[in-house]
PDB file of C-alpha atoms and ligand atoms in Angstrom:
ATOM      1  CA  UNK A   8      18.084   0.704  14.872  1.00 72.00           C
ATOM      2  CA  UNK A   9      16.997   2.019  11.423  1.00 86.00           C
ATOM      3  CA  UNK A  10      13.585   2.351  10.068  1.00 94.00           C
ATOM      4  CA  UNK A  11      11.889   0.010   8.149  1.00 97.00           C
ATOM      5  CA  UNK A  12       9.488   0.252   5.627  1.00 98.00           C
ATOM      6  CA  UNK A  13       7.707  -2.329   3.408  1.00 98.00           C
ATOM      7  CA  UNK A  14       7.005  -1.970   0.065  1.00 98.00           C
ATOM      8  CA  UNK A  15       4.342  -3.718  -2.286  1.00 99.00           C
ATOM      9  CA  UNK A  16       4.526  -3.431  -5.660  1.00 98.00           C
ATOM     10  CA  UNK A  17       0.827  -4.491  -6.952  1.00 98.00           C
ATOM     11  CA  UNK A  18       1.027  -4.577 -10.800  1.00 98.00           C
ATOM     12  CA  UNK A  19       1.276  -8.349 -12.635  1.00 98.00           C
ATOM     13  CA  UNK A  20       3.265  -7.469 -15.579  1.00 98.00           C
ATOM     14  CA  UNK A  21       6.371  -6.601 -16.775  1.00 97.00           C
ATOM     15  CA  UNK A  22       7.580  -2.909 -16.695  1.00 96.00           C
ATOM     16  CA  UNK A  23       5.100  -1.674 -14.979  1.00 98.00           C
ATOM     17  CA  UNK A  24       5.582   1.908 -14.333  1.00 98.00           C
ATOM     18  CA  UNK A  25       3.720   1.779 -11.052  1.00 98.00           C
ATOM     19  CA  UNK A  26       6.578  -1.077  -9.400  1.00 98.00           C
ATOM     20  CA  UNK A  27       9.072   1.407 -11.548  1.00 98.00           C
ATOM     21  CA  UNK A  28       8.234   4.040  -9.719  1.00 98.00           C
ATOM     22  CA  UNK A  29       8.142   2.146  -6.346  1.00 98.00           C
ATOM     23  CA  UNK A  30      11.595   1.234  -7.179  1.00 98.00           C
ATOM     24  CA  UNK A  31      12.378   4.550  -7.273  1.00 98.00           C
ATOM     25  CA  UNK A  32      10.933   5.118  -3.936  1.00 98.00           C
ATOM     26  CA  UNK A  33      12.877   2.311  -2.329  1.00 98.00           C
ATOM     27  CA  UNK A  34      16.533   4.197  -3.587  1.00 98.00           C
ATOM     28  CA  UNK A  35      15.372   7.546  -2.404  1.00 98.00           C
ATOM     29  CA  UNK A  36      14.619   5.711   1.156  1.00 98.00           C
ATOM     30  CA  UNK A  37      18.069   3.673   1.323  1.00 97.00           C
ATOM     31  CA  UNK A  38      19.382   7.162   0.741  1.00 97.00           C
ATOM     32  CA  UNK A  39      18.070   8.107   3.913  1.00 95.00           C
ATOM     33  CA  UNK A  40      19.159   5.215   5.698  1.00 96.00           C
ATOM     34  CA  UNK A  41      15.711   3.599   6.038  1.00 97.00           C
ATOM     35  CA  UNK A  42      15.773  -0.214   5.741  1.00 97.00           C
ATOM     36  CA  UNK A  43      13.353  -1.240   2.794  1.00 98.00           C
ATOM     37  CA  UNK A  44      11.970  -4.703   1.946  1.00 98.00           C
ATOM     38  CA  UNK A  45      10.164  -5.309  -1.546  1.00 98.00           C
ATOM     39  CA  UNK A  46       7.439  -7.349  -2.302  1.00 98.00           C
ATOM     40  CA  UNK A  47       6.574  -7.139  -6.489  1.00 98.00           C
ATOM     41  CA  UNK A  48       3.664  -8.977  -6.830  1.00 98.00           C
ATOM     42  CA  UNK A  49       4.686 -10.065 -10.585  1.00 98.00           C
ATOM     43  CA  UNK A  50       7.943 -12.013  -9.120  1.00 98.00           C
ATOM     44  CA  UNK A  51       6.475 -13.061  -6.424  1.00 98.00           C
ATOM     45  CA  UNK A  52       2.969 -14.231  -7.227  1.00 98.00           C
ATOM     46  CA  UNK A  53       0.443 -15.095  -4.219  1.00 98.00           C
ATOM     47  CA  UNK A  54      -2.344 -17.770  -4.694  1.00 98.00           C
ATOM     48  CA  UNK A  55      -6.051 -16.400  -4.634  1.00 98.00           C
ATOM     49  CA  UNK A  56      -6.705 -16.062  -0.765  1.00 98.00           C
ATOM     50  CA  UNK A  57      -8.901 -18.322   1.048  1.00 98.00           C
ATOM     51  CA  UNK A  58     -10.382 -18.100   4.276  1.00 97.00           C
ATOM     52  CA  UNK A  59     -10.471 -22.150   3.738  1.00 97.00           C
ATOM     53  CA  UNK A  60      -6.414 -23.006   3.994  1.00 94.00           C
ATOM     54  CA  UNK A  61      -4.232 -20.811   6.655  1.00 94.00           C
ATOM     55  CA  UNK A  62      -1.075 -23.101   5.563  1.00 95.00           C
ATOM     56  CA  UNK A  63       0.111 -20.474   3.603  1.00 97.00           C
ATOM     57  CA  UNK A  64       2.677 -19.991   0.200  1.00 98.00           C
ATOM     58  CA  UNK A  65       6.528 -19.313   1.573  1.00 98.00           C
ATOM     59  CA  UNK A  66       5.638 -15.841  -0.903  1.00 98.00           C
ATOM     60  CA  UNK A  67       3.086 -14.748   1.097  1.00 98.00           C
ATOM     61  CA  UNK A  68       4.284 -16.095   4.339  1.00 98.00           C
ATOM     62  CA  UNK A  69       7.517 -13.959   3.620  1.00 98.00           C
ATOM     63  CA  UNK A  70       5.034 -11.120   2.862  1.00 98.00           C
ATOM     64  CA  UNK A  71       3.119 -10.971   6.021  1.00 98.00           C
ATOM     65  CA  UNK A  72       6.267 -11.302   7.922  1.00 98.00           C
ATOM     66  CA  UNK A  73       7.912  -8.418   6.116  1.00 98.00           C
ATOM     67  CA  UNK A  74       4.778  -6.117   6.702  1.00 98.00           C
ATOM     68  CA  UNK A  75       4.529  -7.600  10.310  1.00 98.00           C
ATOM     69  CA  UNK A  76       8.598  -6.662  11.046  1.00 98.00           C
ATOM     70  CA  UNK A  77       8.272  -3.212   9.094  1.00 98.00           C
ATOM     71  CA  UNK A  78       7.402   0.121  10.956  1.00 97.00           C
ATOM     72  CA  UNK A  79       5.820   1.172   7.595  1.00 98.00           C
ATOM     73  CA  UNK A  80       4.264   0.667   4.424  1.00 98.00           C
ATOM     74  CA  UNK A  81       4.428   1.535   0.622  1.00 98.00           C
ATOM     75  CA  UNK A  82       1.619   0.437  -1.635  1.00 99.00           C
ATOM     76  CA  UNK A  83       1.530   0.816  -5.545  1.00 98.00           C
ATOM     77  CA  UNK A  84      -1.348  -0.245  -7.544  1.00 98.00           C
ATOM     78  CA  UNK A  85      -2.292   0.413 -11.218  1.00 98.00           C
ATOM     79  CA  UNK A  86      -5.233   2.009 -11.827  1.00 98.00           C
ATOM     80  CA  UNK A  87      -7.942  -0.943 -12.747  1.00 98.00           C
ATOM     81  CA  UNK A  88     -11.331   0.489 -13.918  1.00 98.00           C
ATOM     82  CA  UNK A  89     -11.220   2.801 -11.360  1.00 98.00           C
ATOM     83  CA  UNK A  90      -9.696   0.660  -8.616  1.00 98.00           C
ATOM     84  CA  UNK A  91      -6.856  -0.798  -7.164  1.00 98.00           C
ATOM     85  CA  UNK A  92      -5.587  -3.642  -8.992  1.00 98.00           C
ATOM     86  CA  UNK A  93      -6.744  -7.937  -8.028  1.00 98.00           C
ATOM     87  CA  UNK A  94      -3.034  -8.972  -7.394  1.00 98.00           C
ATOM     88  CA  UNK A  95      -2.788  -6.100  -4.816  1.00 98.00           C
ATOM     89  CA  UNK A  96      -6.022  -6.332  -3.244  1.00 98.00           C
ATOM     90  CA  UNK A  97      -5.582 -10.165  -3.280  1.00 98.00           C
ATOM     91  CA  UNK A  98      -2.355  -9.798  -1.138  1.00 98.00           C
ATOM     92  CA  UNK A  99      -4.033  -7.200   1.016  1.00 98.00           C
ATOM     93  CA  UNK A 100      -6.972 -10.174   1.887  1.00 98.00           C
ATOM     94  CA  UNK A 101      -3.981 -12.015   3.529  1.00 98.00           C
ATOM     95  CA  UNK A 102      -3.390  -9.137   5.990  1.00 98.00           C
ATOM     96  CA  UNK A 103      -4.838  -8.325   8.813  1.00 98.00           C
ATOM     97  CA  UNK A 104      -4.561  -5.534  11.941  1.00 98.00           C
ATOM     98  CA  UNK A 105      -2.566  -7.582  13.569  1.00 98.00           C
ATOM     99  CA  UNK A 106       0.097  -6.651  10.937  1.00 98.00           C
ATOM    100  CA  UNK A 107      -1.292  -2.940   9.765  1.00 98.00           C
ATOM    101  CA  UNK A 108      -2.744  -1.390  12.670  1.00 97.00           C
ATOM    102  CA  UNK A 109      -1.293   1.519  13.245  1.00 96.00           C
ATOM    103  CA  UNK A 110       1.480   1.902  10.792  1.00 97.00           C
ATOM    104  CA  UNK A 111       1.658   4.694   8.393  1.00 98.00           C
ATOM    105  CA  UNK A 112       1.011   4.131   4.818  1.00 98.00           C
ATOM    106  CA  UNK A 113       1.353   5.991   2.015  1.00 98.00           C
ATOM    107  CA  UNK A 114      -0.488   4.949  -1.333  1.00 98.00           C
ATOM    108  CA  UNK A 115       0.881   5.168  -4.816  1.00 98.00           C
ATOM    109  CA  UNK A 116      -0.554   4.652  -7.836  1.00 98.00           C
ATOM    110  CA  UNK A 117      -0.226   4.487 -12.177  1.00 98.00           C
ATOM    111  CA  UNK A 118      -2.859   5.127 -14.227  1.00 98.00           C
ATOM    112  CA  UNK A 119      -3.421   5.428 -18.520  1.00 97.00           C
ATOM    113  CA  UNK A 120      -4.889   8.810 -17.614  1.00 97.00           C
ATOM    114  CA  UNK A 121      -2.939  12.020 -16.550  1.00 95.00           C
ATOM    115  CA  UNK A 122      -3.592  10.794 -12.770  1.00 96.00           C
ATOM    116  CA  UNK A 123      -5.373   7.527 -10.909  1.00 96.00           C
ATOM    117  CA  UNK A 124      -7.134   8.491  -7.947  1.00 97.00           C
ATOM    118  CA  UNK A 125      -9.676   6.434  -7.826  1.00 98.00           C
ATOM    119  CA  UNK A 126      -7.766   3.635  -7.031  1.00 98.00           C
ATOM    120  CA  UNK A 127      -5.965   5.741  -4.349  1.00 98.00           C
ATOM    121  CA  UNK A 128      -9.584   6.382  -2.478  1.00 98.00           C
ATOM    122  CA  UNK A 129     -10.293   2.992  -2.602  1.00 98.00           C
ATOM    123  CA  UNK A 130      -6.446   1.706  -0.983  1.00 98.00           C
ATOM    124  CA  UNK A 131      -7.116   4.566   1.480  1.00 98.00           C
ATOM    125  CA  UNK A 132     -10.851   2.840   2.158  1.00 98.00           C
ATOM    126  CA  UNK A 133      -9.134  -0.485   2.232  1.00 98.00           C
ATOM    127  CA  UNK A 134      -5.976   0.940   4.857  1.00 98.00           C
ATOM    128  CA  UNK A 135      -8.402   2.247   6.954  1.00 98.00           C
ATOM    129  CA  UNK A 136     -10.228  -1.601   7.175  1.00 98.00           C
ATOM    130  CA  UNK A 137      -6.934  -2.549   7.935  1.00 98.00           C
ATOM    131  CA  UNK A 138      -6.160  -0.121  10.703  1.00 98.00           C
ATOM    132  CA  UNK A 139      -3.194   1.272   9.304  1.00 98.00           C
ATOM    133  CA  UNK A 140      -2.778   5.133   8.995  1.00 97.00           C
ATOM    134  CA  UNK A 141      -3.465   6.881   5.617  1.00 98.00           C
ATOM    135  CA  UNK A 142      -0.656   9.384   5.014  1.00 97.00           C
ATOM    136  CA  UNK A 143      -2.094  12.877   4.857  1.00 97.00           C
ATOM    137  CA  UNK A 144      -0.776  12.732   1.118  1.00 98.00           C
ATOM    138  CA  UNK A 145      -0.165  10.227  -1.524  1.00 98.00           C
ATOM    139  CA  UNK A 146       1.368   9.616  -5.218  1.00 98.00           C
ATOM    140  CA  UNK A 147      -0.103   9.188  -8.327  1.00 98.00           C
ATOM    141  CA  UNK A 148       1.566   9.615 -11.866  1.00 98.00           C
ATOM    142  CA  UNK A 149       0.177   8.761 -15.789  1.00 98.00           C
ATOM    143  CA  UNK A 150       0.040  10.103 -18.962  1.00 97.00           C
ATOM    144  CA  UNK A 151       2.375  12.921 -19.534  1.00 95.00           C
ATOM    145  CA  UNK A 152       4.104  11.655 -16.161  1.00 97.00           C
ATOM    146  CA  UNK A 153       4.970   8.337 -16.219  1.00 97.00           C
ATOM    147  CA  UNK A 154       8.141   8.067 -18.388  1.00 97.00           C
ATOM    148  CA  UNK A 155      11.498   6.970 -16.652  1.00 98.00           C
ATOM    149  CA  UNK A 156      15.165   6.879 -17.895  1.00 98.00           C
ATOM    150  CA  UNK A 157      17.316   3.928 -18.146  1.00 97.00           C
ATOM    151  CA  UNK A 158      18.400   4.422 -14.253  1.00 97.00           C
ATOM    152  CA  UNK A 159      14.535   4.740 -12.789  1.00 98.00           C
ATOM    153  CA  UNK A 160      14.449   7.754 -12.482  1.00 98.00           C
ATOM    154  CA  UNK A 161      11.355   9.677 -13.503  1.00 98.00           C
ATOM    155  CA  UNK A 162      11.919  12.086 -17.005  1.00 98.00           C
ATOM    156  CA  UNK A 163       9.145  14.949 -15.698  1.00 97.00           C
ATOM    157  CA  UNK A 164      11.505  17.418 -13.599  1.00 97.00           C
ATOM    158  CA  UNK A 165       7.635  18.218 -11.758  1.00 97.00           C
ATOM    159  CA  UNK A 166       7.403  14.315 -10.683  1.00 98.00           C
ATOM    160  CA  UNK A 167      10.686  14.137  -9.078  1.00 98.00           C
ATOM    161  CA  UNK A 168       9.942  17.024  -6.849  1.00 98.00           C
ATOM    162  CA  UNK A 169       6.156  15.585  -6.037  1.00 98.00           C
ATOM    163  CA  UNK A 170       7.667  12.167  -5.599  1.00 98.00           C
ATOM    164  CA  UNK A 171      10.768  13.315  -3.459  1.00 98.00           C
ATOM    165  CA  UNK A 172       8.599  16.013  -1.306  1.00 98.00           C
ATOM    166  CA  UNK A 173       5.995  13.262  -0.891  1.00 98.00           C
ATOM    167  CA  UNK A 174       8.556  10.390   0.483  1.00 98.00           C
ATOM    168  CA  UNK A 175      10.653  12.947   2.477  1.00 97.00           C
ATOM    169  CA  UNK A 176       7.106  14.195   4.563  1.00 97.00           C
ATOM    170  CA  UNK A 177       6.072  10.381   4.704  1.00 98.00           C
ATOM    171  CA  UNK A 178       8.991   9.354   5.871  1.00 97.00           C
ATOM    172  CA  UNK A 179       9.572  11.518   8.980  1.00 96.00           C
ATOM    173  CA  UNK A 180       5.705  11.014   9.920  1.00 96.00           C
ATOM    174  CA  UNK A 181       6.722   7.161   9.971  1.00 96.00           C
ATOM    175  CA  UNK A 182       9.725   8.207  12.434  1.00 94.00           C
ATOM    176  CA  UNK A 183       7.677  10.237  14.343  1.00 94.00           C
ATOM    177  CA  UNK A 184       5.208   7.444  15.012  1.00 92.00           C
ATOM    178  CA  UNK A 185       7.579   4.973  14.829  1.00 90.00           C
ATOM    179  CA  UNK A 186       9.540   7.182  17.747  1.00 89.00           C
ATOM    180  CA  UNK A 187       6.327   7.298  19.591  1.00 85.00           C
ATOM    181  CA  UNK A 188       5.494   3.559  19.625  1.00 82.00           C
ATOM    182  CA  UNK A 189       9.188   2.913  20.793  1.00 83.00           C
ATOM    183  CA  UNK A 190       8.466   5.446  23.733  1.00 87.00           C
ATOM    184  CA  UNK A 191       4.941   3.939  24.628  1.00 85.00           C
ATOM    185  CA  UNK A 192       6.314  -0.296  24.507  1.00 80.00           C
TER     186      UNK A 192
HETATM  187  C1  FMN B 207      -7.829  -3.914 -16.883  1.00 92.91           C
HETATM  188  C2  FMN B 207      -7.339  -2.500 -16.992  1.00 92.91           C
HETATM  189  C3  FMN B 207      -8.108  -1.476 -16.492  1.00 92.91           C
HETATM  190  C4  FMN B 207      -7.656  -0.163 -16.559  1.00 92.91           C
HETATM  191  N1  FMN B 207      -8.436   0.828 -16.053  1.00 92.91           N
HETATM  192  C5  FMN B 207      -7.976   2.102 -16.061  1.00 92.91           C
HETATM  193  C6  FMN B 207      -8.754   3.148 -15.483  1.00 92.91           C
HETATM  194  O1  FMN B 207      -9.836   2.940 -14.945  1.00 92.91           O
HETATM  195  N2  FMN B 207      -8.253   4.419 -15.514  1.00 92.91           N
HETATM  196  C7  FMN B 207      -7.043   4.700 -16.094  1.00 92.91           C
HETATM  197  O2  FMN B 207      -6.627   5.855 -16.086  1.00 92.91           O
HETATM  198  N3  FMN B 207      -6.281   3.705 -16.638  1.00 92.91           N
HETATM  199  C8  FMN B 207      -6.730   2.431 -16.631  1.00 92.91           C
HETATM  200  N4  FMN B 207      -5.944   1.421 -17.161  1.00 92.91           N
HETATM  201  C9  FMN B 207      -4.601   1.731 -17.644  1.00 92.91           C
HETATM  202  C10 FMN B 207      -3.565   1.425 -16.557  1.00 92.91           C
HETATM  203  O3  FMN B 207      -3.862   2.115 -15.373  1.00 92.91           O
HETATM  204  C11 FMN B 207      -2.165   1.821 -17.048  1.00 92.91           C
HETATM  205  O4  FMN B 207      -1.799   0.955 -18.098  1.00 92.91           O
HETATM  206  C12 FMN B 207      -1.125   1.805 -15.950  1.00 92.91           C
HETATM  207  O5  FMN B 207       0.135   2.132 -16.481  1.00 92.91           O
HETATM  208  C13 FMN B 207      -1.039   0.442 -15.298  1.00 92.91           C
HETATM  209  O6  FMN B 207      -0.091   0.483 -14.265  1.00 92.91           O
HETATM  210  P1  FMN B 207       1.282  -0.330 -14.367  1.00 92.91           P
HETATM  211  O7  FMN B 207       2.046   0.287 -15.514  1.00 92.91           O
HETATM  212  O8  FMN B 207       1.923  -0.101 -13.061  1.00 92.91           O
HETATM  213  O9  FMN B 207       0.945  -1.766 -14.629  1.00 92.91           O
HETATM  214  C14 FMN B 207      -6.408   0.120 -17.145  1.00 92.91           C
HETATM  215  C15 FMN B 207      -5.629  -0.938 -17.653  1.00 92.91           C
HETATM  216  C16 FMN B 207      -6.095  -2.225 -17.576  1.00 92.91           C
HETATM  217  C17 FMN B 207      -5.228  -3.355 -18.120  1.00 92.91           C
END
């Protein structure tokens, strides 16, 4: 059985280069035969959480199920005053161990600067809360690095290689542990 990985795209607007770049992500994975789902926060809007109603939206039902069936994840957030972004922290407040613990996850993010790692610190603080395992390395581009062509593909000859050495190392630790769960159940 393949792989599978879940992907969250948490930017709410149009053309963001952060769910651009995720897309990108997602073709260089079904390249390598690994099963991808994709959650973009800006088509698929989530209510504000509340610990008051656990009825929840088909979006974010479909969500948790994804994340729950997915050996897996990929989160992108823009850089928000030096943070990860509401939508995507709003749709992390639905999750829960039960669904992250101890699946690898590798953080991405966009930022108006050259690079946004605040935001990554924080996702990595907020992964951690979760359970999940932080990815020894992680993805950030902005100015001077965040332009793509027509086909989604990043312009900067440097971010290609970052992105595509970054996704190939993630995704053989996610086989590795993914191999290593199957062995242990
Ligand atoms: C509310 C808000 C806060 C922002 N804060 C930062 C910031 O702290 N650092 C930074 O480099 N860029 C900041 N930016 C710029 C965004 O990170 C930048 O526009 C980025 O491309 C957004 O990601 P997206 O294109 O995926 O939506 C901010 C933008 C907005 C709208």
């Amino acid at each position: 059985m393949n792989m599978k990985l879940a992907l969250i795209a948490g930017s709410n607007r149009t053309n963001a280069s952060s769910t651009i770049l995720l897309r990108y992500i997602a073709s260089l994975l079904k390249a390598r035969r690994i099963d991808v789902s994709f959650t973009d926060l800006y088509e698929q809007p989530l209510p504000f959480f509340t610990p008051d109603d656990w009825d929840f939206h088909p979006n974010v039902r479909q969500m948790i199920s994804q994340v729950a069936e997915a050996d897996g994840l990929i989160l992108a957030t823009p850089e928000y005053h030096g943070s990860v972004s509401g939508a995507l922290k709003n749709a992390l407040d639905y999750m829960s161990a039960e669904q992250v613990g101890g699946k690898p996850v590798l953080s991405v993010s966009a930022a108006g600067g050259p690079l946004g790692i605040s935001s990554l610190t924080h996702l990595q603080a907020i992964v951690r809360n979760l359970h999940g395992v932080n990815g020894p390395e992680w993805i950030s581009i902005g100015y001077g690095s965040n332009g793509f062509g027509p086909d989604g593909v990043p312009l900067d000859a440097g971010t290609r290689e970052r992105v595509e050495g970054v996704v190939e190392s993630f995704a053989k630790l996610a086989e590795v542990l993914a191999a290593g769960v199957a062995a242990v159940n």
